[in-house]
mmCIF file of N, CA and C in Angstrom:
data_model
loop_
_atom_site.group_PDB
_atom_site.id
_atom_site.type_symbol
_atom_site.label_atom_id
_atom_site.label_comp_id
_atom_site.label_asym_id
_atom_site.label_seq_id
_atom_site.Cartn_x
_atom_site.Cartn_y
_atom_site.Cartn_z
ATOM 1 N N MET A 1 185.725 -110.744 -2.541
ATOM 2 C CA MET A 1 185.372 -111.975 -3.243
ATOM 3 C C MET A 1 183.898 -112.296 -2.943
ATOM 4 N N ARG A 2 183.113 -112.619 -3.958
ATOM 5 C CA ARG A 2 181.747 -112.954 -3.814
ATOM 6 C C ARG A 2 181.653 -114.430 -4.065
ATOM 7 N N LEU A 3 181.108 -115.180 -3.176
ATOM 8 C CA LEU A 3 180.909 -116.672 -3.190
ATOM 9 C C LEU A 3 180.095 -116.951 -4.484
ATOM 10 N N ARG A 4 179.125 -116.092 -4.749
ATOM 11 C CA ARG A 4 178.188 -116.294 -5.895
ATOM 12 C C ARG A 4 178.885 -116.559 -7.122
ATOM 13 N N ASP A 5 179.997 -115.838 -7.320
ATOM 14 C CA ASP A 5 180.752 -115.913 -8.519
ATOM 15 C C ASP A 5 181.363 -117.355 -8.920
ATOM 16 N N PHE A 6 181.366 -118.126 -7.880
ATOM 17 C CA PHE A 6 182.002 -119.508 -8.074
ATOM 18 C C PHE A 6 181.055 -120.611 -8.328
ATOM 19 N N PHE A 7 179.724 -120.343 -8.255
ATOM 20 C CA PHE A 7 178.686 -121.236 -8.456
ATOM 21 C C PHE A 7 178.018 -120.929 -9.767
ATOM 22 N N SER A 8 177.739 -122.137 -10.482
ATOM 23 C CA SER A 8 176.858 -121.941 -11.684
ATOM 24 C C SER A 8 175.464 -122.551 -11.348
ATOM 25 N N PRO A 9 174.419 -122.053 -12.007
ATOM 26 C CA PRO A 9 173.151 -122.497 -11.543
ATOM 27 C C PRO A 9 172.849 -124.117 -11.774
ATOM 28 N N ASP A 10 173.650 -124.717 -12.753
ATOM 29 C CA ASP A 10 173.439 -126.234 -12.948
ATOM 30 C C ASP A 10 174.269 -126.931 -11.956
ATOM 31 N N ALA A 11 175.043 -126.299 -11.056
ATOM 32 C CA ALA A 11 175.785 -127.014 -9.975
ATOM 33 C C ALA A 11 175.202 -126.904 -8.721
ATOM 34 N N ILE A 12 173.872 -126.688 -8.638
ATOM 35 C CA ILE A 12 173.072 -126.545 -7.344
ATOM 36 C C ILE A 12 172.016 -127.488 -7.489
ATOM 37 N N SER A 13 171.833 -128.257 -6.356
ATOM 38 C CA SER A 13 170.669 -129.235 -6.211
ATOM 39 C C SER A 13 170.066 -129.048 -4.933
ATOM 40 N N LEU A 14 168.716 -128.807 -4.910
ATOM 41 C CA LEU A 14 168.058 -128.717 -3.584
ATOM 42 C C LEU A 14 167.525 -130.046 -3.142
ATOM 43 N N ASP A 15 167.765 -131.018 -3.816
ATOM 44 C CA ASP A 15 167.384 -132.270 -3.379
ATOM 45 C C ASP A 15 168.369 -133.380 -4.002
ATOM 46 N N LEU A 16 169.432 -133.692 -3.361
ATOM 47 C CA LEU A 16 170.431 -134.620 -3.785
ATOM 48 C C LEU A 16 169.910 -136.006 -3.975
ATOM 49 N N GLY A 17 168.903 -136.416 -3.222
ATOM 50 C CA GLY A 17 168.413 -137.743 -3.286
ATOM 51 C C GLY A 17 169.447 -138.718 -2.728
ATOM 52 N N ALA A 18 170.386 -138.231 -1.846
ATOM 53 C CA ALA A 18 171.466 -139.093 -1.261
ATOM 54 C C ALA A 18 171.038 -139.512 0.231
ATOM 55 N N GLN A 19 171.391 -140.684 0.563
ATOM 56 C CA GLN A 19 171.121 -141.241 1.842
ATOM 57 C C GLN A 19 172.347 -141.507 2.606
ATOM 58 N N THR A 20 173.583 -141.449 2.019
ATOM 59 C CA THR A 20 174.787 -141.681 2.714
ATOM 60 C C THR A 20 175.799 -140.588 2.279
ATOM 61 N N LYS A 21 176.840 -140.592 3.006
ATOM 62 C CA LYS A 21 177.961 -139.587 2.621
ATOM 63 C C LYS A 21 178.493 -139.928 1.342
ATOM 64 N N VAL A 22 178.787 -141.170 1.052
ATOM 65 C CA VAL A 22 179.358 -141.549 -0.347
ATOM 66 C C VAL A 22 178.346 -141.144 -1.378
ATOM 67 N N GLU A 23 177.087 -141.312 -1.306
ATOM 68 C CA GLU A 23 176.039 -140.955 -2.291
ATOM 69 C C GLU A 23 176.048 -139.449 -2.432
ATOM 70 N N ALA A 24 176.091 -138.705 -1.332
ATOM 71 C CA ALA A 24 176.002 -137.215 -1.420
ATOM 72 C C ALA A 24 177.258 -136.711 -2.211
ATOM 73 N N ILE A 25 178.456 -137.191 -1.830
ATOM 74 C CA ILE A 25 179.658 -136.764 -2.457
ATOM 75 C C ILE A 25 179.602 -137.023 -3.935
ATOM 76 N N SER A 26 179.137 -138.296 -4.326
ATOM 77 C CA SER A 26 179.079 -138.654 -5.792
ATOM 78 C C SER A 26 178.005 -137.659 -6.453
ATOM 79 N N ALA A 27 176.937 -137.427 -5.717
ATOM 80 C CA ALA A 27 175.925 -136.457 -6.416
ATOM 81 C C ALA A 27 176.456 -135.156 -6.629
ATOM 82 N N LEU A 28 177.223 -134.614 -5.691
ATOM 83 C CA LEU A 28 177.960 -133.300 -5.817
ATOM 84 C C LEU A 28 178.869 -133.298 -6.979
ATOM 85 N N VAL A 29 179.669 -134.407 -7.101
ATOM 86 C CA VAL A 29 180.556 -134.419 -8.219
ATOM 87 C C VAL A 29 179.789 -134.577 -9.515
ATOM 88 N N ASP A 30 178.698 -135.262 -9.578
ATOM 89 C CA ASP A 30 177.835 -135.201 -10.778
ATOM 90 C C ASP A 30 177.412 -133.801 -11.187
ATOM 91 N N LEU A 31 177.107 -132.939 -10.269
ATOM 92 C CA LEU A 31 176.716 -131.488 -10.498
ATOM 93 C C LEU A 31 177.817 -130.794 -11.245
ATOM 94 N N LEU A 32 178.995 -131.234 -11.163
ATOM 95 C CA LEU A 32 180.135 -130.465 -11.850
ATOM 96 C C LEU A 32 180.162 -130.848 -13.321
ATOM 97 N N ARG A 33 179.533 -131.907 -13.758
ATOM 98 C CA ARG A 33 179.466 -132.309 -15.120
ATOM 99 C C ARG A 33 180.781 -132.406 -15.791
ATOM 100 N N VAL A 34 181.739 -133.170 -15.105
ATOM 101 C CA VAL A 34 182.926 -133.414 -15.550
ATOM 102 C C VAL A 34 183.000 -134.818 -16.334
ATOM 103 N N PRO A 35 184.019 -135.010 -17.190
ATOM 104 C CA PRO A 35 184.180 -136.381 -17.813
ATOM 105 C C PRO A 35 184.061 -137.469 -16.716
ATOM 106 N N ALA A 36 183.536 -138.631 -17.097
ATOM 107 C CA ALA A 36 183.438 -139.806 -16.169
ATOM 108 C C ALA A 36 184.823 -140.083 -15.398
ATOM 109 N N GLU A 37 185.858 -140.137 -16.182
ATOM 110 C CA GLU A 37 187.171 -140.494 -15.473
ATOM 111 C C GLU A 37 187.539 -139.394 -14.496
ATOM 112 N N ALA A 38 187.342 -138.216 -14.735
ATOM 113 C CA ALA A 38 187.662 -137.105 -13.848
ATOM 114 C C ALA A 38 186.646 -137.191 -12.651
ATOM 115 N N GLY A 39 185.469 -137.599 -12.879
ATOM 116 C CA GLY A 39 184.535 -137.732 -11.773
ATOM 117 C C GLY A 39 184.883 -138.923 -10.829
ATOM 118 N N ASP A 40 185.394 -139.995 -11.428
ATOM 119 C CA ASP A 40 185.859 -141.146 -10.645
ATOM 120 C C ASP A 40 187.099 -140.667 -9.851
ATOM 121 N N THR A 41 188.005 -139.977 -10.331
ATOM 122 C CA THR A 41 189.173 -139.448 -9.642
ATOM 123 C C THR A 41 188.738 -138.565 -8.474
ATOM 124 N N LEU A 42 187.807 -137.693 -8.667
ATOM 125 C CA LEU A 42 187.403 -136.736 -7.693
ATOM 126 C C LEU A 42 186.711 -137.493 -6.506
ATOM 127 N N ARG A 43 185.877 -138.461 -6.861
ATOM 128 C CA ARG A 43 185.252 -139.288 -5.817
ATOM 129 C C ARG A 43 186.258 -139.985 -4.897
ATOM 130 N N LYS A 44 187.350 -140.607 -5.549
ATOM 131 C CA LYS A 44 188.328 -141.232 -4.758
ATOM 132 C C LYS A 44 189.086 -140.284 -3.905
ATOM 133 N N LEU A 45 189.438 -139.069 -4.432
ATOM 134 C CA LEU A 45 190.216 -138.137 -3.567
ATOM 135 C C LEU A 45 189.252 -137.530 -2.446
ATOM 136 N N LEU A 46 188.044 -137.278 -2.727
ATOM 137 C CA LEU A 46 187.175 -136.862 -1.694
ATOM 138 C C LEU A 46 186.868 -137.899 -0.592
ATOM 139 N N ASP A 47 186.861 -139.162 -1.049
ATOM 140 C CA ASP A 47 186.739 -140.188 -0.058
ATOM 141 C C ASP A 47 187.908 -140.254 0.791
ATOM 142 N N ARG A 48 189.111 -140.206 0.243
ATOM 143 C CA ARG A 48 190.367 -140.167 0.923
ATOM 144 C C ARG A 48 190.403 -138.943 1.869
ATOM 145 N N ARG A 49 189.952 -137.902 1.479
ATOM 146 C CA ARG A 49 189.913 -136.755 2.356
ATOM 147 C C ARG A 49 188.999 -136.922 3.569
ATOM 148 N N GLU A 50 187.893 -137.504 3.306
ATOM 149 C CA GLU A 50 186.918 -137.872 4.446
ATOM 150 C C GLU A 50 187.588 -138.791 5.336
ATOM 151 N N GLN A 51 188.423 -139.710 4.922
ATOM 152 C CA GLN A 51 189.016 -140.721 5.855
ATOM 153 C C GLN A 51 190.002 -140.061 6.827
ATOM 154 N N LEU A 52 190.583 -138.887 6.339
ATOM 155 C CA LEU A 52 191.496 -138.121 7.223
ATOM 156 C C LEU A 52 190.706 -137.458 8.361
ATOM 157 N N GLY A 53 189.490 -137.177 8.071
ATOM 158 C CA GLY A 53 188.650 -136.482 9.066
ATOM 159 C C GLY A 53 187.444 -135.874 8.349
ATOM 160 N N SER A 54 186.192 -135.963 9.017
ATOM 161 C CA SER A 54 185.092 -135.620 8.383
ATOM 162 C C SER A 54 185.054 -134.056 8.045
ATOM 163 N N THR A 55 184.475 -133.668 6.947
ATOM 164 C CA THR A 55 184.365 -132.244 6.463
ATOM 165 C C THR A 55 182.965 -131.785 7.004
ATOM 166 N N GLY A 56 182.305 -132.523 7.765
ATOM 167 C CA GLY A 56 181.107 -132.081 8.425
ATOM 168 C C GLY A 56 181.527 -131.035 9.454
ATOM 169 N N VAL A 57 181.159 -129.791 9.244
ATOM 170 C CA VAL A 57 181.549 -128.661 10.151
ATOM 171 C C VAL A 57 180.563 -128.498 11.269
ATOM 172 N N GLY A 58 179.488 -129.180 11.217
ATOM 173 C CA GLY A 58 178.454 -129.033 12.300
ATOM 174 C C GLY A 58 177.270 -128.182 11.813
ATOM 175 N N ARG A 59 176.225 -128.321 12.633
ATOM 176 C CA ARG A 59 174.952 -127.580 12.333
ATOM 177 C C ARG A 59 174.314 -127.915 10.990
ATOM 178 N N GLY A 60 174.530 -129.229 10.600
ATOM 179 C CA GLY A 60 173.942 -129.711 9.352
ATOM 180 C C GLY A 60 174.647 -129.390 8.052
ATOM 181 N N ILE A 61 175.856 -128.851 8.176
ATOM 182 C CA ILE A 61 176.567 -128.425 7.062
ATOM 183 C C ILE A 61 177.929 -129.112 6.841
ATOM 184 N N ALA A 62 178.263 -129.555 5.655
ATOM 185 C CA ALA A 62 179.587 -130.134 5.290
ATOM 186 C C ALA A 62 180.255 -129.423 4.149
ATOM 187 N N ILE A 63 181.521 -129.467 4.205
ATOM 188 C CA ILE A 63 182.308 -128.781 3.022
ATOM 189 C C ILE A 63 183.315 -129.747 2.676
ATOM 190 N N PRO A 64 182.855 -130.715 1.717
ATOM 191 C CA PRO A 64 183.937 -131.663 1.233
ATOM 192 C C PRO A 64 184.838 -130.870 0.273
ATOM 193 N N HIS A 65 186.103 -131.164 0.265
ATOM 194 C CA HIS A 65 186.958 -130.366 -0.643
ATOM 195 C C HIS A 65 188.222 -131.251 -0.993
ATOM 196 N N CYS A 66 188.819 -130.944 -2.082
ATOM 197 C CA CYS A 66 190.062 -131.447 -2.542
ATOM 198 C C CYS A 66 190.687 -130.791 -3.699
ATOM 199 N N ARG A 67 191.998 -131.077 -3.924
ATOM 200 C CA ARG A 67 192.743 -130.595 -5.100
ATOM 201 C C ARG A 67 192.915 -131.885 -5.862
ATOM 202 N N ALA A 68 192.819 -131.650 -7.333
ATOM 203 C CA ALA A 68 192.927 -132.724 -8.239
ATOM 204 C C ALA A 68 193.414 -132.191 -9.645
ATOM 205 N N VAL A 69 194.424 -132.856 -10.212
ATOM 206 C CA VAL A 69 194.916 -132.507 -11.530
ATOM 207 C C VAL A 69 193.894 -132.598 -12.623
ATOM 208 N N VAL A 70 192.715 -133.394 -12.411
ATOM 209 C CA VAL A 70 191.782 -133.552 -13.301
ATOM 210 C C VAL A 70 190.776 -132.355 -13.481
ATOM 211 N N ILE A 71 190.977 -131.362 -12.626
ATOM 212 C CA ILE A 71 190.131 -130.083 -12.644
ATOM 213 C C ILE A 71 191.084 -128.957 -13.198
ATOM 214 N N PRO A 72 190.683 -128.297 -14.259
ATOM 215 C CA PRO A 72 191.541 -127.137 -14.721
ATOM 216 C C PRO A 72 191.377 -125.875 -13.859
ATOM 217 N N GLN A 73 190.256 -125.707 -13.309
ATOM 218 C CA GLN A 73 189.961 -124.495 -12.440
ATOM 219 C C GLN A 73 189.113 -124.771 -11.266
ATOM 220 N N LEU A 74 189.146 -123.808 -10.288
ATOM 221 C CA LEU A 74 188.386 -123.974 -9.120
ATOM 222 C C LEU A 74 186.881 -124.086 -9.506
ATOM 223 N N ARG A 75 186.189 -125.152 -8.861
ATOM 224 C CA ARG A 75 184.826 -125.443 -9.136
ATOM 225 C C ARG A 75 184.051 -125.639 -7.801
ATOM 226 N N LEU A 76 182.861 -125.155 -7.716
ATOM 227 C CA LEU A 76 181.975 -125.301 -6.559
ATOM 228 C C LEU A 76 180.646 -125.903 -6.941
ATOM 229 N N ALA A 77 180.067 -126.625 -5.954
ATOM 230 C CA ALA A 77 178.792 -127.191 -6.135
ATOM 231 C C ALA A 77 178.038 -127.141 -4.691
ATOM 232 N N PHE A 78 176.801 -126.998 -4.723
ATOM 233 C CA PHE A 78 175.916 -127.064 -3.490
ATOM 234 C C PHE A 78 174.813 -128.028 -3.677
ATOM 235 N N GLY A 79 174.645 -128.780 -2.613
ATOM 236 C CA GLY A 79 173.639 -129.739 -2.663
ATOM 237 C C GLY A 79 172.947 -129.920 -1.279
ATOM 238 N N ARG A 80 171.595 -130.035 -1.249
ATOM 239 C CA ARG A 80 170.909 -130.260 -0.043
ATOM 240 C C ARG A 80 170.273 -131.550 0.004
ATOM 241 N N ALA A 81 170.366 -132.173 1.185
ATOM 242 C CA ALA A 81 169.686 -133.528 1.403
ATOM 243 C C ALA A 81 168.664 -133.306 2.545
ATOM 244 N N PRO A 82 167.494 -132.983 2.101
ATOM 245 C CA PRO A 82 166.431 -132.565 2.961
ATOM 246 C C PRO A 82 166.224 -133.458 4.288
ATOM 247 N N ALA A 83 166.373 -134.725 4.144
ATOM 248 C CA ALA A 83 166.183 -135.732 5.098
ATOM 249 C C ALA A 83 167.352 -135.811 6.180
ATOM 250 N N GLY A 84 168.447 -135.282 5.552
ATOM 251 C CA GLY A 84 169.678 -135.410 6.392
ATOM 252 C C GLY A 84 170.377 -136.739 6.167
ATOM 253 N N ILE A 85 171.749 -136.810 6.347
ATOM 254 C CA ILE A 85 172.490 -137.918 6.112
ATOM 255 C C ILE A 85 173.430 -138.107 7.228
ATOM 256 N N PRO A 86 173.740 -139.320 7.653
ATOM 257 C CA PRO A 86 174.752 -139.414 8.673
ATOM 258 C C PRO A 86 176.175 -139.069 7.898
ATOM 259 N N TYR A 87 176.962 -138.322 8.641
ATOM 260 C CA TYR A 87 178.202 -137.769 8.002
ATOM 261 C C TYR A 87 179.388 -137.728 8.923
ATOM 262 N N ASP A 88 179.214 -138.160 10.095
ATOM 263 C CA ASP A 88 180.240 -138.059 11.178
ATOM 264 C C ASP A 88 180.723 -136.659 11.351
ATOM 265 N N ALA A 89 179.818 -135.702 11.313
ATOM 266 C CA ALA A 89 180.092 -134.369 11.485
ATOM 267 C C ALA A 89 180.577 -134.139 12.883
ATOM 268 N N ILE A 90 181.288 -133.019 13.008
ATOM 269 C CA ILE A 90 181.973 -132.625 14.338
ATOM 270 C C ILE A 90 180.995 -132.684 15.464
ATOM 271 N N ASP A 91 179.659 -132.352 15.249
ATOM 272 C CA ASP A 91 178.709 -132.218 16.316
ATOM 273 C C ASP A 91 177.906 -133.505 16.418
ATOM 274 N N GLY A 92 178.047 -134.504 15.459
ATOM 275 C CA GLY A 92 177.417 -135.653 15.447
ATOM 276 C C GLY A 92 176.015 -135.654 14.868
ATOM 277 N N LEU A 93 175.611 -134.445 14.363
ATOM 278 C CA LEU A 93 174.301 -134.295 13.713
ATOM 279 C C LEU A 93 174.315 -134.681 12.258
ATOM 280 N N PRO A 94 173.109 -135.056 11.695
ATOM 281 C CA PRO A 94 173.085 -135.365 10.314
ATOM 282 C C PRO A 94 173.385 -134.107 9.406
ATOM 283 N N VAL A 95 173.867 -134.328 8.323
ATOM 284 C CA VAL A 95 174.213 -133.080 7.297
ATOM 285 C C VAL A 95 173.060 -132.973 6.291
ATOM 286 N N HIS A 96 172.685 -131.847 6.135
ATOM 287 C CA HIS A 96 171.593 -131.456 5.204
ATOM 288 C C HIS A 96 172.090 -130.700 4.028
ATOM 289 N N ASP A 97 173.125 -129.868 4.294
ATOM 290 C CA ASP A 97 173.673 -128.901 3.271
ATOM 291 C C ASP A 97 175.162 -129.181 3.103
ATOM 292 N N LEU A 98 175.539 -129.316 1.725
ATOM 293 C CA LEU A 98 176.941 -129.658 1.389
ATOM 294 C C LEU A 98 177.347 -128.649 0.314
ATOM 295 N N PHE A 99 178.597 -128.092 0.606
ATOM 296 C CA PHE A 99 179.324 -127.257 -0.328
ATOM 297 C C PHE A 99 180.547 -128.041 -0.761
ATOM 298 N N LEU A 100 180.621 -128.310 -2.069
ATOM 299 C CA LEU A 100 181.786 -128.980 -2.627
ATOM 300 C C LEU A 100 182.761 -127.988 -3.209
ATOM 301 N N ILE A 101 184.082 -128.187 -2.928
ATOM 302 C CA ILE A 101 185.098 -127.301 -3.505
ATOM 303 C C ILE A 101 186.147 -128.222 -4.119
ATOM 304 N N VAL A 102 186.432 -128.063 -5.405
ATOM 305 C CA VAL A 102 187.564 -128.707 -5.996
ATOM 306 C C VAL A 102 188.348 -127.687 -6.787
ATOM 307 N N ALA A 103 189.651 -127.943 -6.804
ATOM 308 C CA ALA A 103 190.520 -127.132 -7.560
ATOM 309 C C ALA A 103 191.796 -127.872 -8.068
ATOM 310 N N PRO A 104 192.537 -127.366 -8.942
ATOM 311 C CA PRO A 104 193.810 -128.001 -9.363
ATOM 312 C C PRO A 104 194.856 -127.847 -8.312
ATOM 313 N N PRO A 105 195.868 -128.642 -8.416
ATOM 314 C CA PRO A 105 196.907 -128.592 -7.236
ATOM 315 C C PRO A 105 197.601 -127.217 -7.270
ATOM 316 N N VAL A 106 197.710 -126.723 -8.393
ATOM 317 C CA VAL A 106 198.351 -125.345 -8.525
ATOM 318 C C VAL A 106 197.430 -124.567 -9.354
ATOM 319 N N GLU A 107 197.076 -123.334 -8.818
ATOM 320 C CA GLU A 107 196.157 -122.506 -9.627
ATOM 321 C C GLU A 107 196.730 -121.075 -9.560
ATOM 322 N N VAL A 108 196.724 -120.388 -10.675
ATOM 323 C CA VAL A 108 197.325 -119.091 -10.873
ATOM 324 C C VAL A 108 196.604 -118.119 -9.780
ATOM 325 N N SER A 109 195.377 -118.165 -9.715
ATOM 326 C CA SER A 109 194.537 -117.306 -8.995
ATOM 327 C C SER A 109 194.654 -117.640 -7.452
ATOM 328 N N ASN A 110 195.109 -118.865 -7.102
ATOM 329 C CA ASN A 110 195.322 -119.187 -5.629
ATOM 330 C C ASN A 110 194.048 -118.895 -4.758
ATOM 331 N N LEU A 111 192.832 -119.305 -5.274
ATOM 332 C CA LEU A 111 191.622 -119.022 -4.598
ATOM 333 C C LEU A 111 191.082 -120.064 -3.677
ATOM 334 N N TYR A 112 191.717 -121.409 -3.710
ATOM 335 C CA TYR A 112 191.171 -122.564 -3.091
ATOM 336 C C TYR A 112 191.036 -122.237 -1.638
ATOM 337 N N LEU A 113 192.093 -121.943 -0.873
ATOM 338 C CA LEU A 113 192.023 -121.658 0.543
ATOM 339 C C LEU A 113 191.165 -120.396 0.858
ATOM 340 N N PRO A 114 191.285 -119.268 0.225
ATOM 341 C CA PRO A 114 190.422 -118.245 0.507
ATOM 342 C C PRO A 114 188.946 -118.575 0.303
ATOM 343 N N VAL A 115 188.585 -119.298 -0.702
ATOM 344 C CA VAL A 115 187.136 -119.764 -0.926
ATOM 345 C C VAL A 115 186.686 -120.686 0.161
ATOM 346 N N LEU A 116 187.589 -121.626 0.423
ATOM 347 C CA LEU A 116 187.212 -122.569 1.542
ATOM 348 C C LEU A 116 187.041 -121.821 2.874
ATOM 349 N N GLY A 117 187.883 -120.799 3.100
ATOM 350 C CA GLY A 117 187.688 -119.999 4.361
ATOM 351 C C GLY A 117 186.362 -119.242 4.340
ATOM 352 N N ARG A 118 186.185 -118.587 3.196
ATOM 353 C CA ARG A 118 184.940 -117.782 2.961
ATOM 354 C C ARG A 118 183.581 -118.717 3.189
ATOM 355 N N LEU A 119 183.700 -119.845 2.602
ATOM 356 C CA LEU A 119 182.560 -120.793 2.803
ATOM 357 C C LEU A 119 182.420 -121.219 4.270
ATOM 358 N N ALA A 120 183.517 -121.453 4.973
ATOM 359 C CA ALA A 120 183.360 -121.846 6.407
ATOM 360 C C ALA A 120 182.868 -120.687 7.213
ATOM 361 N N GLN A 121 183.308 -119.524 6.861
ATOM 362 C CA GLN A 121 182.685 -118.313 7.487
ATOM 363 C C GLN A 121 181.278 -118.128 7.326
ATOM 364 N N PHE A 122 180.926 -118.281 5.990
ATOM 365 C CA PHE A 122 179.441 -118.247 5.590
ATOM 366 C C PHE A 122 178.655 -119.314 6.389
ATOM 367 N N ALA A 123 179.164 -120.474 6.467
ATOM 368 C CA ALA A 123 178.362 -121.617 7.080
ATOM 369 C C ALA A 123 178.228 -121.250 8.588
ATOM 370 N N GLY A 124 179.131 -120.570 9.063
ATOM 371 C CA GLY A 124 179.007 -120.279 10.627
ATOM 372 C C GLY A 124 178.061 -119.275 10.885
ATOM 373 N N GLY A 125 177.428 -118.668 9.897
ATOM 374 C CA GLY A 125 176.381 -117.625 10.260
ATOM 375 C C GLY A 125 175.231 -118.259 11.063
ATOM 376 N N GLU A 126 174.793 -117.458 12.028
ATOM 377 C CA GLU A 126 173.816 -118.041 12.947
ATOM 378 C C GLU A 126 172.505 -118.547 12.306
ATOM 379 N N ASP A 127 172.008 -117.827 11.381
ATOM 380 C CA ASP A 127 170.683 -118.283 10.708
ATOM 381 C C ASP A 127 170.889 -119.137 9.476
ATOM 382 N N VAL A 128 172.141 -119.382 9.087
ATOM 383 C CA VAL A 128 172.364 -120.022 7.782
ATOM 384 C C VAL A 128 171.690 -121.284 7.565
ATOM 385 N N PRO A 129 171.800 -122.298 8.612
ATOM 386 C CA PRO A 129 171.082 -123.574 8.412
ATOM 387 C C PRO A 129 169.596 -123.376 8.123
ATOM 388 N N ASP A 130 168.910 -122.527 8.879
ATOM 389 C CA ASP A 130 167.521 -122.407 8.643
ATOM 390 C C ASP A 130 167.156 -121.728 7.253
ATOM 391 N N ARG A 131 168.008 -120.762 6.962
ATOM 392 C CA ARG A 131 167.799 -120.120 5.673
ATOM 393 C C ARG A 131 168.053 -121.092 4.455
ATOM 394 N N LEU A 132 169.073 -121.853 4.599
ATOM 395 C CA LEU A 132 169.312 -122.939 3.576
ATOM 396 C C LEU A 132 168.128 -123.938 3.517
ATOM 397 N N ALA A 133 167.506 -124.294 4.630
ATOM 398 C CA ALA A 133 166.405 -125.279 4.664
ATOM 399 C C ALA A 133 165.254 -124.715 3.954
ATOM 400 N N ALA A 134 165.209 -123.319 4.015
ATOM 401 C CA ALA A 134 163.952 -122.616 3.395
ATOM 402 C C ALA A 134 164.090 -122.382 1.947
ATOM 403 N N LEU A 135 165.271 -122.678 1.307
ATOM 404 C CA LEU A 135 165.473 -122.398 -0.119
ATOM 405 C C LEU A 135 164.390 -123.197 -1.037
ATOM 406 N N LYS A 136 163.769 -122.425 -1.987
ATOM 407 C CA LYS A 136 162.825 -123.148 -2.849
ATOM 408 C C LYS A 136 163.397 -123.292 -4.209
ATOM 409 N N THR A 137 164.245 -122.421 -4.666
ATOM 410 C CA THR A 137 164.901 -122.497 -6.039
ATOM 411 C C THR A 137 166.449 -122.200 -6.008
ATOM 412 N N PRO A 138 167.169 -122.576 -7.025
ATOM 413 C CA PRO A 138 168.627 -122.165 -7.110
ATOM 414 C C PRO A 138 168.719 -120.663 -7.068
ATOM 415 N N ASP A 139 167.734 -119.942 -7.550
ATOM 416 C CA ASP A 139 167.724 -118.513 -7.536
ATOM 417 C C ASP A 139 167.793 -117.971 -6.178
ATOM 418 N N ASP A 140 166.978 -118.613 -5.303
ATOM 419 C CA ASP A 140 166.950 -118.212 -3.774
ATOM 420 C C ASP A 140 168.380 -118.461 -3.269
ATOM 421 N N PHE A 141 169.031 -119.396 -3.656
ATOM 422 C CA PHE A 141 170.437 -119.737 -3.219
ATOM 423 C C PHE A 141 171.304 -118.451 -3.518
ATOM 424 N N PHE A 142 171.207 -118.040 -4.823
ATOM 425 C CA PHE A 142 172.015 -117.004 -5.204
ATOM 426 C C PHE A 142 171.781 -115.749 -4.546
ATOM 427 N N LYS A 143 170.505 -115.385 -4.173
ATOM 428 C CA LYS A 143 170.023 -114.356 -3.514
ATOM 429 C C LYS A 143 170.617 -114.239 -2.067
ATOM 430 N N MET A 144 170.668 -115.417 -1.536
ATOM 431 C CA MET A 144 171.170 -115.601 -0.130
ATOM 432 C C MET A 144 172.660 -115.381 -0.181
ATOM 433 N N LEU A 145 173.341 -115.758 -1.183
ATOM 434 C CA LEU A 145 174.831 -115.502 -1.237
ATOM 435 C C LEU A 145 175.064 -114.014 -1.464
ATOM 436 N N ASP A 146 174.157 -113.317 -2.112
ATOM 437 C CA ASP A 146 174.360 -111.974 -2.449
ATOM 438 C C ASP A 146 174.231 -111.077 -1.260
ATOM 439 N N GLU A 147 173.550 -111.554 -0.245
ATOM 440 C CA GLU A 147 173.317 -110.748 1.065
ATOM 441 C C GLU A 147 174.571 -110.623 1.902
#
């Protein structure tokens, strides 16, 4: 499984312009370019997921995720908040890089959990935060995923 295959170039932002967790998640949902009603549903579900426990996995990275009937297939987005945002991450540090995962409640390919696991594994790479901070273009992001 290649993470690259789950991202589209228009679902990547190297400057989300967000200053809060709510703004960051909203900006990530906007990157998916779903209808307004679906976007509202995703925002509510992602907020509810964050209330259960922060998806800030540490080292400046968060992986907000949810399942929703308004999404017909697994979708991913990546966003960077260069200044960092308060996120209640596990290590208490601000989050700079966010990977969004949304999927339908039931999917034939059953990729939601494997992709979530693969992203968590990727995020745990020792040099990943520094490399994400150095990205200049979405193409750089894809090159990094290819390595």
